[in-house]
Short mmCIF file of C-alpha atoms in Angstrom, two decimals:
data_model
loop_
_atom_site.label_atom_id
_atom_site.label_comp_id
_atom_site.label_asym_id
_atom_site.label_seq_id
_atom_site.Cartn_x
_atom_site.Cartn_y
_atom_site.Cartn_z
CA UNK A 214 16.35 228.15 -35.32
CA UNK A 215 18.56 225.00 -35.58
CA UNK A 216 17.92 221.26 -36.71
CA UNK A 217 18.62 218.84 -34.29
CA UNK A 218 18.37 215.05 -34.27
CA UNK A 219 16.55 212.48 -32.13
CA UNK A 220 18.57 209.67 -31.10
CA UNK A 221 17.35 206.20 -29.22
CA UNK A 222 18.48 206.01 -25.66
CA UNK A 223 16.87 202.73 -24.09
CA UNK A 224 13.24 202.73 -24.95
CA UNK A 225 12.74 206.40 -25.08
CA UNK A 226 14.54 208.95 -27.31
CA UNK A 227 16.78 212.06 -26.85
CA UNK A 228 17.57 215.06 -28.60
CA UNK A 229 20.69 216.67 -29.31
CA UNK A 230 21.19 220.11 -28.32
CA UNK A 231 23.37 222.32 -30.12
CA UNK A 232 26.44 223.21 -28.57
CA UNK A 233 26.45 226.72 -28.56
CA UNK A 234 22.71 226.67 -27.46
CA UNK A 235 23.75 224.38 -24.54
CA UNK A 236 26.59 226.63 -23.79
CA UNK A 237 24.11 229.81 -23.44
CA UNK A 238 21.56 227.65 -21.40
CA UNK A 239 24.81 226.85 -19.13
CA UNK A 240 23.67 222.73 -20.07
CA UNK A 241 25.86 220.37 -19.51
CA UNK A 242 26.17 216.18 -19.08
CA UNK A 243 23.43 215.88 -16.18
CA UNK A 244 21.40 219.11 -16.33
CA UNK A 245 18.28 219.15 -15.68
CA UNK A 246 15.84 220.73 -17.91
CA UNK A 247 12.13 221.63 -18.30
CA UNK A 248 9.71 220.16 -21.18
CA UNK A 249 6.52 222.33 -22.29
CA UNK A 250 4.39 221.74 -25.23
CA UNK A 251 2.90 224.46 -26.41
CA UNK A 252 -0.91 224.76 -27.62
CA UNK A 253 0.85 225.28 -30.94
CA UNK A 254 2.26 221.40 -30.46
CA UNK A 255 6.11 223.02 -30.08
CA UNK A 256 8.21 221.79 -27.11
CA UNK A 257 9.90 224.39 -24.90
CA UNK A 258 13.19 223.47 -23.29
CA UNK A 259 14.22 225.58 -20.39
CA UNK A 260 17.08 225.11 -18.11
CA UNK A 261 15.38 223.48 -14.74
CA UNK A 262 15.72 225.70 -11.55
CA UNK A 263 18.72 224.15 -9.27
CA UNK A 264 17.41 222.75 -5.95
CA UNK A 265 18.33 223.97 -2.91
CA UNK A 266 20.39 222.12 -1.34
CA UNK A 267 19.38 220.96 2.48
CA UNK A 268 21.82 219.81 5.27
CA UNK A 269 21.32 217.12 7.55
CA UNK A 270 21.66 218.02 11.19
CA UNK A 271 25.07 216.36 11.27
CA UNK A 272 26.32 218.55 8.38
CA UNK A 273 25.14 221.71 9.59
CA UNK A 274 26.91 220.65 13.24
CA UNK A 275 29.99 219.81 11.45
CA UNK A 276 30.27 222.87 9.03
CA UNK A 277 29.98 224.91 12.73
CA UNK A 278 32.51 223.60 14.22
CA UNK A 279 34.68 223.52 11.49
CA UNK A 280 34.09 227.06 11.18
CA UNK A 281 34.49 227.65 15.09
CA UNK A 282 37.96 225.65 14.65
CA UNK A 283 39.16 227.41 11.54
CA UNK A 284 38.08 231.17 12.94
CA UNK A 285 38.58 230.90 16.46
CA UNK A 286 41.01 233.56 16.96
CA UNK A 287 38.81 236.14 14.65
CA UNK A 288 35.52 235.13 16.84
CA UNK A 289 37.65 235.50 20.06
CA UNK A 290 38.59 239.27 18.81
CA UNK A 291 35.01 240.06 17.86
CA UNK A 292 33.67 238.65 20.90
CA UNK A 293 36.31 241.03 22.90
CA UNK A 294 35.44 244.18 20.65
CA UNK A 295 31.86 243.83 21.47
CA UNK A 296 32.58 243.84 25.10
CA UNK A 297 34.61 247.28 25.01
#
């Protein structure tokens, strides 16, 4: 176990996290975390699940035909092999 402080950010507070805790949760500036408290009135920090990340049509339609563009010749050589 390590001590910790609670700082005043705004009108809520924050605690600090250890940095070689932080480093073994992979935490950095920005993460996302999860809060429990326990029956036992101790809070659990976990490191939150990243979302997955969804594209928009127009991304998806532009990652294609970058890919089309930037393996043309390899999709023209497996298109050929299949025909053989």
């Amino acid at each position: 176990m390590k001590d910790s402080k609670i700082i005043k950010v705004d009108d809520g507070l924050a605690v600090t996290i250890p940095a070689e805790m932080a480093k073994r949760l992979q935490l950095t500036a920005g993460s996302q975390v999860e809060l429990e408290l326990t029956a036992d009135n101790k809070l659990a920090l976990t490191r939150a699940e990243e979302p997955i990340k969804k594209m928009s049509d127009s991304e998806f339609w532009a990652a294609v035909a970058y890919a089309k563009k930037k393996y043309a010749k390899t999709l023209q050589m497996l298109a050929e092999s299949d025909r053989q």
